[in-house]
Tab-separated table of C-alpha atoms and ligand atoms in Angstrom:
chain	number	residue	atom	x	y	z
A	1	MET	CA	-33.664	-1.588	-7.857
A	2	SER	CA	-32.135	0.666	-5.203
A	3	HIS	CA	-28.525	0.298	-4.197
A	4	SER	CA	-29.384	-1.176	-0.812
A	5	GLU	CA	-31.602	-3.840	-2.358
A	6	GLN	CA	-28.777	-4.818	-4.660
A	7	GLN	CA	-26.438	-5.278	-1.725
A	8	THR	CA	-28.468	-7.987	-0.087
A	9	GLY	CA	-27.167	-11.434	-0.742
A	10	GLU	CA	-25.825	-10.642	-4.202
A	11	SER	CA	-22.660	-12.509	-4.969
A	12	VAL	CA	-19.800	-10.399	-6.202
A	13	THR	CA	-18.502	-12.888	-8.740
A	14	ILE	CA	-19.809	-15.501	-11.125
A	15	GLN	CA	-17.216	-17.867	-12.527
A	16	THR	CA	-18.228	-19.361	-15.868
A	17	ASP	CA	-16.319	-21.536	-18.339
A	18	GLN	CA	-15.601	-18.385	-20.291
A	19	GLY	CA	-14.304	-16.221	-17.505
A	20	LEU	CA	-14.963	-14.281	-14.342
A	21	TYR	CA	-17.882	-11.902	-14.033
A	22	VAL	CA	-17.490	-9.274	-11.320
A	23	ASN	CA	-20.850	-7.767	-10.494
A	24	PRO	CA	-20.126	-4.027	-10.362
A	25	GLN	CA	-22.939	-3.136	-8.000
A	26	ALA	CA	-22.283	-5.999	-5.607
A	27	LEU	CA	-18.593	-5.079	-5.599
A	28	THR	CA	-19.166	-1.391	-4.921
A	29	ALA	CA	-21.510	-2.334	-2.072
A	30	HIS	CA	-18.291	-3.351	-0.265
A	31	LEU	CA	-16.434	-0.186	-1.252
A	32	PRO	CA	-17.700	2.780	0.755
A	33	ALA	CA	-16.240	5.402	-1.593
A	34	LEU	CA	-17.888	4.045	-4.757
A	35	ASP	CA	-21.471	3.831	-5.882
A	36	TYR	CA	-23.581	3.810	-9.033
A	37	HIS	CA	-26.291	6.445	-9.482
A	38	ASP	CA	-28.568	5.969	-12.473
A	39	GLY	CA	-26.038	3.548	-13.885
A	40	ALA	CA	-23.077	5.946	-13.639
A	41	LEU	CA	-20.126	5.457	-11.284
A	42	TYR	CA	-19.473	8.004	-8.558
A	43	MET	CA	-16.709	8.381	-5.991
A	44	GLU	CA	-18.156	10.143	-2.962
A	45	GLN	CA	-20.469	12.616	-4.737
A	46	VAL	CA	-18.238	13.152	-7.729
A	47	SER	CA	-19.217	11.665	-11.048
A	48	ILE	CA	-16.429	9.669	-12.654
A	49	ALA	CA	-17.499	11.049	-16.043
A	50	ASP	CA	-16.690	14.512	-14.674
A	51	VAL	CA	-13.283	13.395	-13.472
A	52	VAL	CA	-12.519	11.976	-16.913
A	53	LYS	CA	-13.735	15.160	-18.595
A	54	HIS	CA	-11.430	17.303	-16.430
A	55	TYR	CA	-8.312	15.169	-16.151
A	56	GLY	CA	-8.422	12.500	-18.875
A	57	THR	CA	-7.214	8.934	-18.550
A	58	PRO	CA	-5.290	7.051	-17.293
A	59	CYS	CA	-5.977	8.697	-13.978
A	60	TYR	CA	-5.794	7.597	-10.357
A	61	VAL	CA	-8.657	8.874	-8.201
A	62	TYR	CA	-8.724	8.744	-4.393
A	63	SER	CA	-11.450	9.387	-1.838
A	64	LYS	CA	-10.392	11.540	1.090
A	65	GLN	CA	-13.161	10.158	3.280
A	66	ALA	CA	-12.271	6.542	2.576
A	67	ILE	CA	-8.662	7.195	3.622
A	68	LEU	CA	-9.721	8.938	6.822
A	69	ASP	CA	-12.327	6.299	7.686
A	70	VAL	CA	-9.784	3.484	7.721
A	71	TYR	CA	-7.272	5.587	9.631
A	72	GLN	CA	-9.997	6.319	12.179
A	73	ALA	CA	-10.962	2.632	12.361
A	74	TYR	CA	-7.382	1.788	13.392
A	75	SER	CA	-7.354	4.591	15.899
A	76	ASP	CA	-10.715	3.609	17.413
A	77	SER	CA	-9.906	-0.095	17.552
A	78	PHE	CA	-6.734	0.543	19.548
A	79	ALA	CA	-8.143	3.443	21.581
A	80	SER	CA	-7.670	1.561	24.854
A	81	LEU	CA	-3.873	1.639	24.373
A	82	THR	CA	-1.384	4.428	23.816
A	83	HIS	CA	-0.728	3.933	20.141
A	84	GLN	CA	0.692	5.513	17.016
A	85	ILE	CA	-0.451	4.644	13.507
A	86	CYS	CA	2.538	5.124	11.214
A	87	TYR	CA	1.101	5.038	7.697
A	88	ALA	CA	3.469	3.176	5.333
A	89	VAL	CA	4.318	5.838	2.787
A	90	LYS	CA	5.359	3.349	0.092
A	91	ALA	CA	1.720	2.353	-0.454
A	92	ASN	CA	0.795	5.802	-1.763
A	93	SER	CA	3.172	8.692	-1.297
A	94	ASN	CA	1.271	11.514	-2.979
A	95	LEU	CA	1.723	14.684	-0.897
A	96	ALA	CA	-2.040	15.210	-0.708
A	97	VAL	CA	-2.535	11.724	0.762
A	98	LEU	CA	0.288	12.275	3.256
A	99	GLY	CA	-1.012	15.726	4.154
A	100	ILE	CA	-4.522	14.434	4.865
A	101	LEU	CA	-3.114	11.727	7.119
A	102	ALA	CA	-0.670	14.107	8.836
A	103	GLN	CA	-3.577	16.423	9.646
A	104	ALA	CA	-5.483	13.499	11.090
A	105	GLY	CA	-2.540	12.930	13.448
A	106	ALA	CA	-0.847	10.005	11.708
A	107	GLY	CA	2.780	9.113	12.048
A	108	PHE	CA	4.599	7.570	9.090
A	109	ASP	CA	6.706	4.549	8.209
A	110	ILE	CA	9.353	5.423	5.637
A	111	VAL	CA	12.068	3.493	3.830
A	112	SER	CA	14.104	6.212	2.170
A	113	ARG	CA	15.283	9.769	2.463
A	114	GLY	CA	12.876	10.572	-0.365
A	115	GLU	CA	9.892	9.313	1.602
A	116	LEU	CA	10.981	11.331	4.648
A	117	MET	CA	11.285	14.463	2.521
A	118	ARG	CA	7.771	13.843	1.206
A	119	VAL	CA	6.393	13.456	4.742
A	120	LEU	CA	8.019	16.704	5.849
A	121	ALA	CA	6.848	18.510	2.703
A	122	ALA	CA	3.312	17.321	3.466
A	123	GLY	CA	3.415	18.691	7.013
A	124	GLY	CA	4.241	15.462	8.874
A	125	GLU	CA	6.400	15.512	11.996
A	126	ALA	CA	9.770	13.742	11.907
A	127	ALA	CA	9.356	12.748	15.556
A	128	ARG	CA	6.357	10.611	14.525
A	129	VAL	CA	8.242	8.811	11.782
A	130	VAL	CA	9.822	5.360	11.903
A	131	PHE	CA	12.536	4.561	9.390
A	132	SER	CA	12.405	0.963	8.103
A	133	GLY	CA	14.433	-0.787	5.408
A	134	VAL	CA	17.454	-3.069	5.071
A	135	GLY	CA	19.841	-0.706	3.310
A	136	LYS	CA	19.973	2.679	5.007
A	137	THR	CA	22.978	4.666	3.880
A	138	TYR	CA	25.189	7.065	5.837
A	139	SER	CA	23.524	10.070	4.243
A	140	ASP	CA	19.987	8.700	4.809
A	141	ILE	CA	20.793	8.242	8.482
A	142	GLU	CA	22.440	11.651	8.772
A	143	TYR	CA	19.451	13.375	7.192
A	144	ALA	CA	16.926	11.483	9.328
A	145	LEU	CA	18.801	12.167	12.566
A	146	THR	CA	19.217	15.837	11.749
A	147	GLN	CA	15.478	16.094	11.123
A	148	GLY	CA	14.726	14.435	14.480
A	149	ILE	CA	13.414	11.050	13.321
A	150	GLY	CA	11.281	9.150	15.862
A	151	CYS	CA	12.956	5.763	15.474
A	152	PHE	CA	15.215	3.740	13.207
A	153	ASN	CA	13.976	0.180	12.738
A	154	VAL	CA	17.357	-1.515	12.544
A	155	GLU	CA	17.755	-4.631	10.424
A	156	SER	CA	21.407	-5.663	10.927
A	157	ILE	CA	24.434	-5.262	13.202
A	158	SER	CA	26.227	-3.421	10.467
A	159	GLU	CA	23.391	-0.892	10.261
A	160	LEU	CA	23.406	-0.531	14.047
A	161	THR	CA	27.095	0.383	14.114
A	162	LEU	CA	26.668	2.740	11.164
A	163	ILE	CA	23.828	4.546	12.974
A	164	ASN	CA	25.990	4.809	16.094
A	165	ASP	CA	28.847	6.298	14.045
A	166	VAL	CA	26.604	8.907	12.433
A	167	ALA	CA	24.982	9.739	15.768
A	168	GLN	CA	28.405	10.160	17.360
A	169	LYS	CA	29.499	12.490	14.585
A	170	LEU	CA	26.334	14.579	14.997
A	171	ASP	CA	26.543	14.236	18.770
A	172	LYS	CA	22.894	13.255	18.810
A	173	PRO	CA	21.751	9.913	20.245
A	174	ALA	CA	19.828	7.786	17.735
A	175	PRO	CA	16.508	6.233	18.832
A	176	ILE	CA	16.333	2.635	17.625
A	177	SER	CA	14.238	-0.509	17.542
A	178	LEU	CA	15.477	-3.811	16.265
A	179	ARG	CA	13.347	-5.333	13.545
A	180	VAL	CA	12.983	-8.923	14.581
A	181	ASN	CA	12.387	-11.643	12.024
A	182	PRO	CA	10.137	-14.062	13.915
A	183	ASN	CA	10.208	-16.809	11.260
A	184	VAL	CA	6.427	-16.862	10.901
A	185	ASP	CA	4.676	-17.790	7.677
A	186	ALA	CA	2.452	-14.871	6.664
A	187	LYS	CA	0.637	-17.099	4.129
A	188	THR	CA	0.743	-14.473	1.422
A	189	HIS	CA	2.409	-14.125	-1.989
A	190	PRO	CA	6.112	-15.085	-1.629
A	191	TYR	CA	7.270	-11.708	-3.006
A	192	ILE	CA	5.556	-9.850	-0.181
A	193	SER	CA	6.264	-12.246	2.673
A	194	THR	CA	8.989	-10.818	4.894
A	195	GLY	CA	9.001	-12.665	8.209
A	196	LEU	CA	10.574	-15.979	7.219
A	197	LYS	CA	14.158	-16.796	8.024
A	198	ASP	CA	14.949	-17.056	4.295
A	199	ASN	CA	13.820	-13.453	3.732
A	200	LYS	CA	16.344	-10.617	3.774
A	201	PHE	CA	14.517	-8.734	6.513
A	202	GLY	CA	15.222	-8.235	10.188
A	203	ILE	CA	17.418	-9.832	12.818
A	204	THR	CA	16.585	-13.430	13.620
A	205	HIS	CA	14.551	-14.073	16.692
A	206	GLU	CA	17.412	-16.198	18.062
A	207	ASP	CA	19.997	-13.402	17.728
A	208	ALA	CA	17.810	-10.512	18.863
A	209	VAL	CA	18.677	-10.443	22.593
A	210	ALA	CA	22.417	-10.564	21.900
A	211	VAL	CA	22.121	-7.716	19.382
A	212	TYR	CA	20.126	-5.639	21.895
A	213	GLU	CA	22.891	-6.215	24.431
A	214	GLN	CA	25.398	-5.076	21.858
A	215	ALA	CA	23.256	-2.006	21.105
A	216	ALA	CA	23.110	-1.155	24.811
A	217	GLN	CA	26.914	-0.902	24.816
A	218	LEU	CA	27.033	1.635	21.989
A	219	SER	CA	27.623	5.230	23.071
A	220	HIS	CA	25.077	6.987	20.847
A	221	ILE	CA	22.275	4.447	20.603
A	222	ASP	CA	19.047	4.992	22.525
A	223	ILE	CA	17.042	1.747	22.593
A	224	VAL	CA	13.367	2.700	22.408
A	225	GLY	CA	11.483	-0.241	20.951
A	226	ILE	CA	11.124	-3.526	19.162
A	227	ASP	CA	9.698	-4.015	15.693
A	228	CYS	CA	8.440	-6.713	13.400
A	229	HIS	CA	6.694	-6.788	10.025
A	230	ILE	CA	5.940	-10.202	8.574
A	231	GLY	CA	4.415	-9.437	5.203
A	232	SER	CA	1.665	-7.776	3.262
A	233	GLN	CA	-1.910	-8.629	2.231
A	234	LEU	CA	-2.380	-11.002	5.181
A	235	THR	CA	-5.971	-12.115	5.374
A	236	GLU	CA	-5.781	-14.128	8.599
A	237	VAL	CA	-5.008	-12.987	12.094
A	238	ALA	CA	-3.093	-16.099	13.213
A	239	PRO	CA	0.303	-15.110	11.729
A	240	PHE	CA	0.089	-11.706	13.443
A	241	VAL	CA	-0.650	-13.402	16.758
A	242	ALA	CA	2.187	-15.883	16.260
A	243	ALA	CA	4.601	-13.029	15.515
A	244	LEU	CA	3.360	-11.039	18.505
A	245	ASP	CA	3.892	-14.044	20.796
A	246	LYS	CA	7.507	-14.273	19.681
A	247	VAL	CA	8.072	-10.554	20.175
A	248	VAL	CA	6.448	-10.620	23.625
A	249	GLU	CA	8.774	-13.439	24.639
A	250	LEU	CA	11.723	-11.292	23.554
A	251	ILE	CA	10.421	-8.283	25.490
A	252	HIS	CA	10.379	-10.436	28.650
A	253	ASN	CA	13.889	-11.729	27.962
A	254	LEU	CA	15.103	-8.170	27.475
A	255	ARG	CA	13.467	-7.041	30.730
A	256	ASP	CA	15.328	-9.825	32.521
A	257	LYS	CA	18.553	-8.361	31.129
A	258	GLY	CA	17.618	-4.872	32.296
A	259	ILE	CA	16.729	-3.584	28.826
A	260	GLU	CA	13.455	-1.663	29.011
A	261	LEU	CA	11.577	-0.629	25.890
A	262	ARG	CA	9.051	2.127	25.315
A	263	HIS	CA	7.219	0.812	22.299
A	264	ILE	CA	6.351	-2.289	20.314
A	265	ASP	CA	5.869	-1.876	16.562
A	266	LEU	CA	3.852	-4.606	14.846
A	267	GLY	CA	4.413	-3.362	11.306
A	268	GLY	CA	1.745	-3.336	8.636
A	269	GLY	CA	0.345	-6.081	6.489
A	270	LEU	CA	-3.382	-6.256	7.095
A	271	GLY	CA	-4.972	-7.370	3.825
A	272	VAL	CA	-7.893	-5.899	1.930
A	273	ARG	CA	-10.738	-7.221	-0.124
A	274	TYR	CA	-9.864	-6.759	-3.809
A	275	ILE	CA	-12.687	-8.905	-5.247
A	276	ASP	CA	-14.019	-11.544	-2.902
A	277	GLU	CA	-11.240	-12.129	-0.386
A	278	THR	CA	-12.401	-12.084	3.209
A	279	PRO	CA	-9.619	-10.452	5.194
A	280	VAL	CA	-9.948	-10.100	8.930
A	281	SER	CA	-11.408	-6.690	9.807
A	282	ILE	CA	-9.431	-4.044	11.671
A	283	ASP	CA	-11.658	-4.589	14.668
A	284	GLU	CA	-11.151	-8.373	14.677
A	285	PHE	CA	-7.429	-7.785	14.247
A	286	ALA	CA	-7.467	-5.483	17.281
A	287	GLN	CA	-9.544	-7.867	19.376
A	288	ALA	CA	-7.053	-10.663	18.727
A	289	LEU	CA	-4.035	-8.568	19.699
A	290	LEU	CA	-5.320	-6.271	22.435
A	291	PRO	CA	-5.251	-8.695	25.384
A	292	LYS	CA	-1.595	-9.549	24.770
A	293	LEU	CA	-0.639	-5.953	24.019
A	294	SER	CA	-2.309	-4.372	27.031
A	295	GLU	CA	-0.300	-6.529	29.441
A	296	LEU	CA	2.937	-5.051	28.120
A	297	GLY	CA	2.401	-1.460	29.207
A	298	LEU	CA	4.156	-0.189	26.070
A	299	THR	CA	3.065	2.250	23.370
A	300	VAL	CA	1.946	0.282	20.336
A	301	PHE	CA	2.934	1.261	16.810
A	302	PHE	CA	1.455	-0.061	13.581
A	303	GLU	CA	2.634	0.580	10.028
A	304	PRO	CA	-0.415	-0.019	7.821
A	305	GLY	CA	-0.168	0.967	4.182
A	306	ARG	CA	-2.434	-1.021	1.881
A	307	SER	CA	-5.368	-1.268	4.274
A	308	ILE	CA	-5.554	2.536	4.560
A	309	VAL	CA	-5.413	3.457	0.886
A	310	ALA	CA	-6.079	0.465	-1.394
A	311	ASN	CA	-9.844	0.703	-1.471
A	312	ALA	CA	-9.792	4.482	-1.348
A	313	GLY	CA	-8.455	4.501	-4.899
A	314	ILE	CA	-9.256	3.507	-8.454
A	315	LEU	CA	-7.395	3.663	-11.723
A	316	LEU	CA	-9.495	4.975	-14.597
A	317	THR	CA	-8.615	3.770	-18.045
A	318	LYS	CA	-10.196	4.101	-21.472
A	319	VAL	CA	-10.684	1.305	-23.981
A	320	ASP	CA	-8.643	2.268	-27.049
A	321	VAL	CA	-8.851	-0.867	-29.181
A	322	LEU	CA	-10.976	-4.004	-29.147
A	323	LYS	CA	-9.226	-6.951	-30.697
A	324	PRO	CA	-11.306	-10.111	-30.703
A	325	THR	CA	-9.368	-13.111	-32.010
A	326	GLU	CA	-10.281	-16.741	-32.539
A	327	HIS	CA	-8.770	-17.720	-29.186
A	328	LYS	CA	-8.967	-14.619	-27.043
A	329	ASN	CA	-10.513	-11.186	-26.943
A	330	PHE	CA	-8.162	-8.356	-26.107
A	331	ALA	CA	-9.322	-4.978	-24.873
A	332	ILE	CA	-6.356	-2.644	-25.221
A	333	VAL	CA	-6.691	0.167	-22.738
A	334	ASP	CA	-4.708	3.353	-22.173
A	335	ALA	CA	-3.298	2.193	-18.811
A	336	ALA	CA	-0.665	-0.522	-18.782
A	337	MET	CA	1.740	-2.425	-16.563
A	338	ASN	CA	3.791	0.762	-16.194
A	339	ASP	CA	0.765	2.358	-14.483
A	340	LEU	CA	-0.289	-0.649	-12.414
A	341	ILE	CA	2.164	-3.503	-12.143
A	342	ARG	CA	0.432	-5.588	-9.484
A	343	PRO	CA	-1.322	-8.000	-11.900
A	344	ALA	CA	1.889	-8.595	-13.869
A	345	LEU	CA	4.198	-8.822	-10.858
A	346	TYR	CA	2.120	-10.724	-8.314
A	347	GLN	CA	-0.618	-12.197	-10.513
A	348	ALA	CA	-2.876	-9.931	-8.449
A	349	GLU	CA	-6.556	-10.181	-9.350
A	350	MET	CA	-8.080	-6.726	-9.262
A	351	ALA	CA	-11.647	-5.864	-10.167
A	352	VAL	CA	-12.392	-4.048	-13.426
A	353	ILE	CA	-15.788	-2.374	-13.513
A	354	PRO	CA	-17.476	-0.116	-16.060
A	355	SER	CA	-17.918	3.589	-15.322
A	356	VAL	CA	-21.357	3.314	-16.938
A	357	LEU	CA	-23.431	0.179	-16.404
A	358	PRO	CA	-24.564	-1.558	-19.592
A	359	GLU	CA	-28.157	-0.854	-20.611
A	360	ASN	CA	-29.116	-4.515	-20.525
A	361	GLY	CA	-28.544	-4.513	-16.782
A	362	ILE	CA	-26.320	-6.705	-14.719
A	363	GLY	CA	-25.388	-10.345	-15.073
A	364	THR	CA	-23.392	-12.282	-17.591
A	365	ASP	CA	-25.865	-11.681	-20.479
A	366	GLY	CA	-24.356	-9.695	-23.308
A	367	THR	CA	-20.850	-10.014	-21.965
A	368	GLN	CA	-17.755	-11.430	-23.610
A	369	PRO	CA	-14.563	-12.635	-21.964
A	370	TRP	CA	-11.841	-9.990	-22.349
A	371	ASP	CA	-8.206	-9.745	-21.397
A	372	ILE	CA	-7.717	-6.145	-20.313
A	373	VAL	CA	-4.240	-5.326	-21.544
A	374	GLY	CA	-2.003	-2.304	-22.021
A	375	ALA	CA	-0.185	-1.196	-25.145
A	376	ILE	CA	3.277	-2.152	-23.847
A	377	CYS	CA	5.348	-4.574	-25.870
A	378	GLU	CA	5.282	-7.429	-23.369
A	379	THR	CA	2.924	-10.361	-22.999
A	380	GLY	CA	3.127	-9.749	-19.244
A	381	ASP	CA	1.408	-6.416	-19.782
A	382	PHE	CA	-2.067	-7.231	-18.541
A	383	LEU	CA	-4.352	-5.679	-15.971
A	384	ALA	CA	-6.892	-8.504	-15.833
A	385	LYS	CA	-7.558	-11.735	-17.713
A	386	ASP	CA	-10.733	-13.484	-18.847
A	387	ARG	CA	-13.162	-10.935	-17.441
A	388	LEU	CA	-16.765	-11.017	-18.594
A	389	LEU	CA	-17.580	-7.490	-19.675
A	390	SER	CA	-19.660	-5.746	-22.285
A	391	LEU	CA	-17.202	-3.340	-23.942
A	392	ALA	CA	-17.084	-0.718	-26.674
A	393	VAL	CA	-14.188	1.456	-27.805
A	394	GLY	CA	-14.147	4.654	-25.747
A	395	ASP	CA	-15.620	3.053	-22.620
A	396	VAL	CA	-14.005	4.101	-19.364
A	397	LEU	CA	-13.237	1.315	-16.896
A	398	ALA	CA	-12.307	1.582	-13.238
A	399	ILE	CA	-9.805	-0.781	-11.669
A	400	THR	CA	-10.655	-0.829	-7.999
A	401	GLY	CA	-8.323	-1.382	-5.043
A	402	ALA	CA	-5.729	0.690	-6.899
A	403	GLY	CA	-5.052	3.233	-4.156
A	404	ALA	CA	-2.156	1.196	-2.731
A	405	TYR	CA	0.979	0.176	-4.625
A	406	GLY	CA	-0.534	1.578	-7.808
A	407	PHE	CA	0.937	4.946	-8.665
A	408	THR	CA	3.935	4.423	-6.345
A	409	MET	CA	5.060	1.388	-8.352
A	410	SER	CA	4.447	2.997	-11.707
A	411	SER	CA	7.234	3.606	-14.196
A	412	ASN	CA	7.953	5.223	-17.518
A	413	TYR	CA	8.565	1.968	-19.380
A	414	ASN	CA	8.031	2.405	-23.129
A	415	SER	CA	8.449	6.182	-22.535
A	416	ARG	CA	4.957	6.433	-21.163
A	417	PRO	CA	4.250	9.449	-18.969
A	418	ARG	CA	2.850	8.564	-15.575
A	419	ALA	CA	-0.858	9.052	-14.933
A	420	SER	CA	-2.503	12.024	-13.262
A	421	GLU	CA	-3.820	11.728	-9.713
A	422	VAL	CA	-6.999	13.295	-8.381
A	423	MET	CA	-8.488	13.559	-4.884
A	424	VAL	CA	-12.198	13.786	-4.319
A	425	ALA	CA	-13.978	14.905	-1.175
A	426	ASP	CA	-17.762	15.198	-0.977
A	427	ASP	CA	-18.718	16.850	-4.263
A	428	SER	CA	-15.328	18.398	-5.019
A	429	HIS	CA	-12.338	17.142	-6.957
A	430	GLN	CA	-8.803	18.383	-7.259
A	431	LEU	CA	-5.769	17.449	-9.315
A	432	ILE	CA	-3.082	16.292	-6.874
A	433	ARG	CA	-0.498	15.314	-9.486
A	434	LYS	CA	-0.566	16.402	-13.028
A	435	ARG	CA	0.025	13.941	-15.810
A	436	GLU	CA	3.691	13.828	-16.706
A	437	THR	CA	4.672	15.386	-19.983
A	438	ILE	CA	6.660	13.352	-22.449
A	439	GLU	CA	9.317	16.073	-22.570
A	440	ALA	CA	9.821	15.688	-18.810
A	441	LEU	CA	10.759	12.058	-19.367
A	442	TYR	CA	13.982	12.982	-21.140
A	443	ALA	CA	14.539	16.497	-19.781
A	444	ASP	CA	17.443	15.325	-17.603
A	445	GLU	CA	19.132	13.366	-20.371
A	446	VAL	CA	22.068	14.726	-22.317
A	447	LEU	CA	23.142	13.894	-25.840
A	448	TRP	CA	26.539	12.206	-26.058
A	449	GLN	CA	29.098	14.959	-26.658
A	450	GLY	CA	32.197	12.821	-27.200
A	451	LYS	CA	33.558	10.943	-30.168
B	1	LLP	N1	6.134	-1.792	7.163
B	1	LLP	C1	7.130	-2.331	6.450
B	1	LLP	C2	8.446	-2.466	7.057
B	1	LLP	C3	6.891	-2.779	5.132
B	1	LLP	O1	7.880	-3.327	4.442
B	1	LLP	C4	5.598	-2.637	4.574
B	1	LLP	C5	5.319	-3.087	3.203
B	1	LLP	C6	4.598	-2.034	5.354
B	1	LLP	C7	4.895	-1.636	6.653
B	1	LLP	C8	3.201	-1.830	4.848
B	1	LLP	O2	2.563	-3.029	4.587
B	1	LLP	P1	1.023	-3.050	4.146
B	1	LLP	O3	0.208	-2.600	5.335
B	1	LLP	O4	0.883	-2.105	3.026
B	1	LLP	O5	0.784	-4.438	3.778
B	1	LLP	N2	3.935	-3.952	-3.606
B	1	LLP	C9	3.272	-5.023	-2.902
B	1	LLP	C10	3.301	-4.832	-1.406
B	1	LLP	C11	4.691	-4.649	-0.840
B	1	LLP	C12	4.722	-4.369	0.626
B	1	LLP	C13	6.082	-3.978	1.071
B	1	LLP	N3	6.195	-3.629	2.450
B	1	LLP	C14	1.858	-5.175	-3.458
B	1	LLP	O6	1.463	-4.409	-4.324
B	1	LLP	O7	1.135	-6.080	-3.056
């Protein structure tokens, strides 16, 4: 069967009493960077077996083309407006990823001095960077202003006055937006919902005009925009529209008070398909927002993170131990919650597919239900549960959708070095972060010298 034949009408998942079967070929049909050739997994034209041979496992692998294609889709969908796509660095902050996006003309959304330094090191322009986050410090602000940051997305009055103080000291006006909390339910996991009044983010919709008026009185504040970000992994367009409506109302109120803005920033949050979710497409998202946005006559900013990189990346991991028990089968792999915490932290369901298809073909035949777990000493250390797979020790598995919030959320828990990262483009591959050494994990530690 050719790949295209397999795409037609094949369902991605089969749920049985024993567990969930994710059909690898039907899944990859939705993932432009991945494909099977003669039963072996490829990213672009690079064989995953080759990647493993060169760089070992666990290893994150990203497709340059997949990153650029989504960036371009945003750009094309909003082509009728002056716009700036500020990629949210927290999703994947590898310098190679940032450099590829900077070259494509992207701006960036950052939340720390560290992220700004990464953007600059990767060739990004400070003037195309927006600085988000609830807890900016004096030195963060000083550094960002000195570098010529494009805009601070301000989340409180106390931050506003701090920015004014720093700007006064540097004698350099600070460009700002207020991040408005529109109190809209993003209908996503509670840990990644940010636009409800109970969340720590932003200035309430009700207070926004008064805070803008206060900002207008400050000597070194240059009001340039308005901002809102309501959450992440949103699959519907309605919450975005509801948030936009609230922001538009504020823009009109501000105009009435003589406060003119240059841009509106709608944040990030567009969801992706991990297994069989059906998120709104970038084009549908644009179609829903464009009519309201074009009336404003403002430059439009977006801060997408996940949607640009999630499906451009996979995490490769090798099966080290198979441990069937009376109640459960455990496949212990060489990646763990320290490498990919999304399943443990958000109960995220991510697809696990083999790098070589089983000989007996596809379907649930010959499969067993497995919990794919790491070697960390915690029951919460799992990457997937009850997945129907046909496994042998030494098999390499790919966890898809791992390009966003994968490596960036990884840690050294249990003194585990962080994984290597590799970029592929066409038929070439390159190491973009070498695997950490164990010595590096304690190189900055010092033995106690006292009594
Ligand atoms: N802008 C701001 C102000 C944000 O806080 C975020 C994400 C973004 C943009 C990008 O959102 P995206 O387009 O990626 O949804 N670790 C979680 C996601 C946390 C998102 C935090 N903020 C996860 O793995 O699902």
